[in-house]
Tab-separated table of C-alpha atoms in Angstrom:
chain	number	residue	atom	x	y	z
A	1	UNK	CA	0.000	0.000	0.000
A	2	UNK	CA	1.157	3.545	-1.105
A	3	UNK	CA	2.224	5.889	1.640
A	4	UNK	CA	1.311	9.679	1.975
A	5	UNK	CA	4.446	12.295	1.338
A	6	UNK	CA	4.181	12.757	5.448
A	7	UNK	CA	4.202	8.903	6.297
A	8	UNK	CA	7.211	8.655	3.585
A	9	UNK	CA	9.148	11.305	5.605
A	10	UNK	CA	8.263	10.225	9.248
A	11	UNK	CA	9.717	6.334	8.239
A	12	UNK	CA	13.043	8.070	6.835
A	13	UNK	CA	13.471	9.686	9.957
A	14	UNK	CA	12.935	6.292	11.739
A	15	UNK	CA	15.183	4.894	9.473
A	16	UNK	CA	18.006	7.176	9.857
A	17	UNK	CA	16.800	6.630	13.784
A	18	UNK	CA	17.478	3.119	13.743
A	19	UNK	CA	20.012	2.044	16.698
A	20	UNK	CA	21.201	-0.661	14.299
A	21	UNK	CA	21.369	1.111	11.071
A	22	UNK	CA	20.441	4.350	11.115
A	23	UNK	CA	22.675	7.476	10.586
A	24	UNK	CA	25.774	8.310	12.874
A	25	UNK	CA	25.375	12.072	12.634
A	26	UNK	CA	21.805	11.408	13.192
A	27	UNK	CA	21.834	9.438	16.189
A	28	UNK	CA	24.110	11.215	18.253
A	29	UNK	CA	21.958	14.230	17.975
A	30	UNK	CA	19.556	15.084	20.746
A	31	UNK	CA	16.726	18.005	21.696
A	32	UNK	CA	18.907	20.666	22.328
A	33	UNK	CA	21.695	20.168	19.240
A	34	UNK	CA	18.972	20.311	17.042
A	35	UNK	CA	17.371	23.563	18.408
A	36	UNK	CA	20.144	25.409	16.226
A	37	UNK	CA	19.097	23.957	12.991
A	38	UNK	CA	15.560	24.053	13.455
A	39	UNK	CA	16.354	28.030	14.084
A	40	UNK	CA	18.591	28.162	10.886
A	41	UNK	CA	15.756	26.460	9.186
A	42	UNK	CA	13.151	29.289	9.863
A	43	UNK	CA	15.579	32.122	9.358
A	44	UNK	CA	16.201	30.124	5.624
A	45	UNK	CA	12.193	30.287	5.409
A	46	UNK	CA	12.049	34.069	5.788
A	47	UNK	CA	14.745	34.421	3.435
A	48	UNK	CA	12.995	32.364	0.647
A	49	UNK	CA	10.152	34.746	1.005
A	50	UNK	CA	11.778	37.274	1.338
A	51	UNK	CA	13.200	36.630	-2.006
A	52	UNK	CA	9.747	35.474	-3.676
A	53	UNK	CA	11.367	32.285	-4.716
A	54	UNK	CA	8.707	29.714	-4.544
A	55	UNK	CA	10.862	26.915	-5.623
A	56	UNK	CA	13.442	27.886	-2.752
A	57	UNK	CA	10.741	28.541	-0.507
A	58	UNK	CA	9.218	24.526	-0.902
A	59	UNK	CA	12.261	23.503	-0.529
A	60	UNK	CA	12.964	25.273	2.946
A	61	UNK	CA	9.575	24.491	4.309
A	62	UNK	CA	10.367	20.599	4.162
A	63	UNK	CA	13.769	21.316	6.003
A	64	UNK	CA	11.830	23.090	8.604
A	65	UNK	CA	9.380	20.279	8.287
A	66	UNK	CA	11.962	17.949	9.076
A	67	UNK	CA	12.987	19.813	12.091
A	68	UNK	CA	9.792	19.100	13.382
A	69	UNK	CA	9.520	15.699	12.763
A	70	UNK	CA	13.594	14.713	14.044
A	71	UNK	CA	11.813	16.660	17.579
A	72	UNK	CA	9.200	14.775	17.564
A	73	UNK	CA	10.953	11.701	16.760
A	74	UNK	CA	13.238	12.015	19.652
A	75	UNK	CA	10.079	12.560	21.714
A	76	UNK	CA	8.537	9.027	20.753
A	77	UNK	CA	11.380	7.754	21.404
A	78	UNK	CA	11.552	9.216	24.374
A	79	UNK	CA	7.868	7.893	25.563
A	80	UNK	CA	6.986	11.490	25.611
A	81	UNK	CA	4.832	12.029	22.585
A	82	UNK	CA	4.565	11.218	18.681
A	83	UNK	CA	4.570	13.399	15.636
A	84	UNK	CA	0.716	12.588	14.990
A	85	UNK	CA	0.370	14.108	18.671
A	86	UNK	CA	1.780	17.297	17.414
A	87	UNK	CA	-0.374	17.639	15.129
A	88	UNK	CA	-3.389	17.066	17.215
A	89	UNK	CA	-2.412	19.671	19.991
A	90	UNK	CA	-1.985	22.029	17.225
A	91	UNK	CA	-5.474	21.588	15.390
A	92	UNK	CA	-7.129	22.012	18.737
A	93	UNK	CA	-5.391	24.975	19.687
A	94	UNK	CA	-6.534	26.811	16.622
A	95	UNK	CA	-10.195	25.514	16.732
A	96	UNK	CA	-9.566	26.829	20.368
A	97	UNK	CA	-8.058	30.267	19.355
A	98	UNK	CA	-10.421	30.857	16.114
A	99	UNK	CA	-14.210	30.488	18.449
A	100	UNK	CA	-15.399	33.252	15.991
A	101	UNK	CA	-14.901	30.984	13.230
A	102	UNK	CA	-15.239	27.596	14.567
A	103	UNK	CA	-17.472	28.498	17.555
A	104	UNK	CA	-20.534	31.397	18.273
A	105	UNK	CA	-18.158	34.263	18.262
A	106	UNK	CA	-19.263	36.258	14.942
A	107	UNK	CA	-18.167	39.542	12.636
A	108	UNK	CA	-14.803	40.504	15.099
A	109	UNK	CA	-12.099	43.163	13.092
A	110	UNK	CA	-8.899	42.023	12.979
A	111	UNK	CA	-8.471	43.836	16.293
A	112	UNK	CA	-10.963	42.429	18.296
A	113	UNK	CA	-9.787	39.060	16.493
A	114	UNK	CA	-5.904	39.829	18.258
A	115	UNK	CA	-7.414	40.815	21.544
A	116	UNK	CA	-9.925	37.759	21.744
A	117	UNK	CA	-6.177	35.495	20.966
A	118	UNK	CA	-4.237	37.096	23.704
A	119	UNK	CA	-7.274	36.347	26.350
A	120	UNK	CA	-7.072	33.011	24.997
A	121	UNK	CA	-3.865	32.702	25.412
A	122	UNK	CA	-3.827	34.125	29.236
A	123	UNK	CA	-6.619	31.748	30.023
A	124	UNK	CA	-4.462	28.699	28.207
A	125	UNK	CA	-1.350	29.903	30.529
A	126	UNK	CA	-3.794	30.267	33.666
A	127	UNK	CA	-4.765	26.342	33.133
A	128	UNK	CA	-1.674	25.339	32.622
A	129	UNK	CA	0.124	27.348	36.597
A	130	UNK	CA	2.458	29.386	34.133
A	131	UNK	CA	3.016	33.163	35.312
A	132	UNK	CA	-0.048	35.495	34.823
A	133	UNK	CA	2.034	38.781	34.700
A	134	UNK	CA	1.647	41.315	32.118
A	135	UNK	CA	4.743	40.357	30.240
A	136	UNK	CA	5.175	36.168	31.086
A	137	UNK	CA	4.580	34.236	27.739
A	138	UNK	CA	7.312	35.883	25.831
A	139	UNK	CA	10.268	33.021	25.377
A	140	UNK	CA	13.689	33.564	26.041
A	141	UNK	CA	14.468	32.264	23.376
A	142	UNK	CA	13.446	35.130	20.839
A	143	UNK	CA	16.279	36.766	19.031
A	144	UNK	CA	16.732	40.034	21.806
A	145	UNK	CA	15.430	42.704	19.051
A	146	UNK	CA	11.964	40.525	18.287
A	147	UNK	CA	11.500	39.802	22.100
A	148	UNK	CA	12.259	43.765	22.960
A	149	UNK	CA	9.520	44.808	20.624
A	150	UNK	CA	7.098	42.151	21.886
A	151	UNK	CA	7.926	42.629	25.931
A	152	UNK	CA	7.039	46.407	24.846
A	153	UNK	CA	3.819	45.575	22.709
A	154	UNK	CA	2.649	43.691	26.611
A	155	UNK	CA	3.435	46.566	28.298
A	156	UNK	CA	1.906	49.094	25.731
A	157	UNK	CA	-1.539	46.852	25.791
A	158	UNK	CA	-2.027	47.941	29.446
A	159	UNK	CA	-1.120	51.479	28.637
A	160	UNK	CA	2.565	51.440	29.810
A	161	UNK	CA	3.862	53.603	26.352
A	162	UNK	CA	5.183	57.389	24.664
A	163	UNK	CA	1.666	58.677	23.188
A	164	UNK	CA	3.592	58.482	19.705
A	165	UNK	CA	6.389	57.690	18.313
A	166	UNK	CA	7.973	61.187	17.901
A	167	UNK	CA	8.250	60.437	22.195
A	168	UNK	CA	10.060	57.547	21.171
A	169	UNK	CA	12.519	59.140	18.538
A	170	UNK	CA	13.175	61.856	21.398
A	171	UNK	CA	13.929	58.617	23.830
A	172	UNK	CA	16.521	57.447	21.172
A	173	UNK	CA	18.492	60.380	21.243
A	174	UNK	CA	18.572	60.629	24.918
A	175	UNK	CA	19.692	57.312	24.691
A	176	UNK	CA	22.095	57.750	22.256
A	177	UNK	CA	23.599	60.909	24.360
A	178	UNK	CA	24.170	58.339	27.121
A	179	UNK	CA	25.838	55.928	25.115
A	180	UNK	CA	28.604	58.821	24.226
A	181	UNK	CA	28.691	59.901	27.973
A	182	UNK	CA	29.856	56.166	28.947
A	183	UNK	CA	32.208	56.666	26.045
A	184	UNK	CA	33.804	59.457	27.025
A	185	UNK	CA	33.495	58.227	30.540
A	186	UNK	CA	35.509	54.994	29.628
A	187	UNK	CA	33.847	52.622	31.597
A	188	UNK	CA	32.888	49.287	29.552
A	189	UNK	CA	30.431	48.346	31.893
A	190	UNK	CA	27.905	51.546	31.275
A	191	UNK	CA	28.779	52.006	27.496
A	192	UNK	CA	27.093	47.708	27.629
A	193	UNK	CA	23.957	48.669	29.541
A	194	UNK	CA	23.325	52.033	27.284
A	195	UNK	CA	23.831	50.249	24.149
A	196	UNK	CA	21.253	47.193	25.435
A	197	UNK	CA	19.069	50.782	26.516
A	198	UNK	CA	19.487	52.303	23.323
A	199	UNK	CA	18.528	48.959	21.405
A	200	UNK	CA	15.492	48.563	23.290
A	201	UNK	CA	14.121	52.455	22.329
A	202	UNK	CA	14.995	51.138	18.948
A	203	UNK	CA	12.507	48.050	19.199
A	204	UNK	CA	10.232	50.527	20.685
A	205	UNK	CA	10.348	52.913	17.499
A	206	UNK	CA	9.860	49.851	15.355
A	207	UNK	CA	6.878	49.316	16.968
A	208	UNK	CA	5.354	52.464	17.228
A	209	UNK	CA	6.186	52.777	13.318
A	210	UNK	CA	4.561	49.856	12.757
A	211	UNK	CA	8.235	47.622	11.417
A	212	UNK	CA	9.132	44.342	12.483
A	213	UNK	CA	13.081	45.262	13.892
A	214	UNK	CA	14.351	41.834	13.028
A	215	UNK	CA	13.000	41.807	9.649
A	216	UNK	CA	14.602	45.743	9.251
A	217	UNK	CA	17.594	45.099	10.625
A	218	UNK	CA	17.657	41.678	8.422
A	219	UNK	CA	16.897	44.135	5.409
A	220	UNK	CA	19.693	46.095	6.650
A	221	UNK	CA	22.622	43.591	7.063
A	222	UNK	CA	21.518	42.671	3.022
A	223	UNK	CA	21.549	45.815	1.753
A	224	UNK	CA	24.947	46.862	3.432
A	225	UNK	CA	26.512	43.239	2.654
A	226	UNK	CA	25.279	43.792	-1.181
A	227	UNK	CA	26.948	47.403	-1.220
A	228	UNK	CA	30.036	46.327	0.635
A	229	UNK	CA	30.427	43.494	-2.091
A	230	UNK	CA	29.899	45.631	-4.870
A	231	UNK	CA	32.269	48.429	-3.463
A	232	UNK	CA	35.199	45.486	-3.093
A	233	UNK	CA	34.510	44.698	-6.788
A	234	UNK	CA	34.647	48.644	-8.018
A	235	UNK	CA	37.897	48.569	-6.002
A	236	UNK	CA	39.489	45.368	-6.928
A	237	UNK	CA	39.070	46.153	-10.657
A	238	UNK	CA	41.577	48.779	-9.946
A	239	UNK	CA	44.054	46.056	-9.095
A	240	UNK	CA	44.424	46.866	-5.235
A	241	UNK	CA	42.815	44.802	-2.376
A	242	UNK	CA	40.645	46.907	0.116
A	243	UNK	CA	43.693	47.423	2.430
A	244	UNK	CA	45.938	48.426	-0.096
A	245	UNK	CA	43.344	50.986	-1.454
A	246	UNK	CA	42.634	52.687	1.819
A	247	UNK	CA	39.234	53.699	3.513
A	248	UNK	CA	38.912	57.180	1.379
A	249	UNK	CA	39.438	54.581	-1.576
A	250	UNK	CA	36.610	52.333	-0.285
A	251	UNK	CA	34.310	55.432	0.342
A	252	UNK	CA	34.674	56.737	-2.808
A	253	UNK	CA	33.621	53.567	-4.517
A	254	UNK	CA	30.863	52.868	-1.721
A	255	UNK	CA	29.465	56.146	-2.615
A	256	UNK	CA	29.299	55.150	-6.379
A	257	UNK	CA	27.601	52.004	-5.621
A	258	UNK	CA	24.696	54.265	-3.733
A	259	UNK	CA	25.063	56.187	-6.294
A	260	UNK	CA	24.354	53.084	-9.353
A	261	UNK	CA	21.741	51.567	-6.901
């Protein structure tokens, strides 16, 4: 009997399971050495769409896919739980989370539709003994600039924010003063904790502007690794490497890559 592309995938990952014959690399692997791949593997997802390639982007879904079935295998093994349990817990959850479409709730705006999700999710937490504060449910495990902006969006829902975000631009440059003053000051210690201050105005600007930071700042590291690599080209063609040619050299050409772009 013919399998289904799922069934296919979850006996490969037995197979490569297998104490006998499986997979060395794969074996020896455990929760917490995958965590890193499975985090490379979503990163690789936002890139692919990022890039509207849909080829690319099938492609990274299964590796992320596969993430999630290696956890889960380790989990069955484990006695814990099985990859068909997954599933389960998640289809409830969102029958659970959507009552205005799978329930009585009717006709809620997207807002009312976020609000109704986070009392959900509070109630969820409440069942389960987890914290009840304002800010508990955001992982430490976020990259720091996603989980500044969504500690801040907690605190903003109970009114704890600048009325706008010219407030917050104003915050950035105090910040940014203090960051110099440690400077100047020398000591390591403060120029850390204004830096991790001024960061956290920054996630707070994001917000208020409506920008995801990680996806800006992801934006950001492409667009200044695509200029940088076109500036080494414009300066290599002159037969000099970049610290032969000099920084004036390699602002001269930056500029002209701006410039072409």
């Amino acid at each position: 009997m013919s399998s289904t592309p799922i069934e296919r995938l979850l006996a490969i990952m037995a197979r490569l399971r297998d104490p006998e014959t499986g997979c060395p690399w794969d074996l020896k692997q455990d929760f917490s050495s995958i965590v890193p791949y499975t985090i490379e593997e979503a990163y690789e997802v936002a890139d692919a769409v990022d890039r509207r390639d849909m080829e690319d982007l099938r492609d990274e879904l299964g590796d992320l896919l596969f993430q999630v079935v290696f956890q889960a295998r380790l989990a069955e093994e484990a006695g814990a739980f099985r990859f068909d349990d997954v599933a389960a817990a998640i289809a409830d959850k969102m029958v659970r989370r959507h009552p205005h479409i799978f329930g009585e709730a009717r006709d809620l705006d997207p807002e009312a539709v976020k609000a109704q999700w986070a009392v959900i999710k509070a109630q969820e937490r409440a069942r389960k003994g987890e914290p009840a504060g304002t800010l508990a449910g955001v992982p430490l495990a976020l990259p720091a600039l996603t989980r500044a902006e969504k500690i801040s969006t907690k605190a903003a829902a109970v009114g704890f924010d600048w009325p706008d975000a010219a407030q917050v631009v104003a915050k950035v440059r105090e910040e940014t003063e203090e960051v110099a003053d440690a400077l100047a000051a020398g000591d390591a210690e403060a120029v850390a904790e204004e830096i991790g201050d001024l960061l956290f105005s920054v996630a707070n600007l994001a917000r208020h502007a409506r920008v995801d930071p990680e996806e800006a700042l992801r934006r950001a590291n492409e667009k200044f690794r695509r200029r940088f690599e076109a500036m080494e080209v414009r300066v290599r063609a002159g037969g000099r490497s970049l610290p032969e040619a000099g920084l004036a050299a390699m602002e001269e050409a930056w500029a002209a890559v701006k410039r072409e772009e």
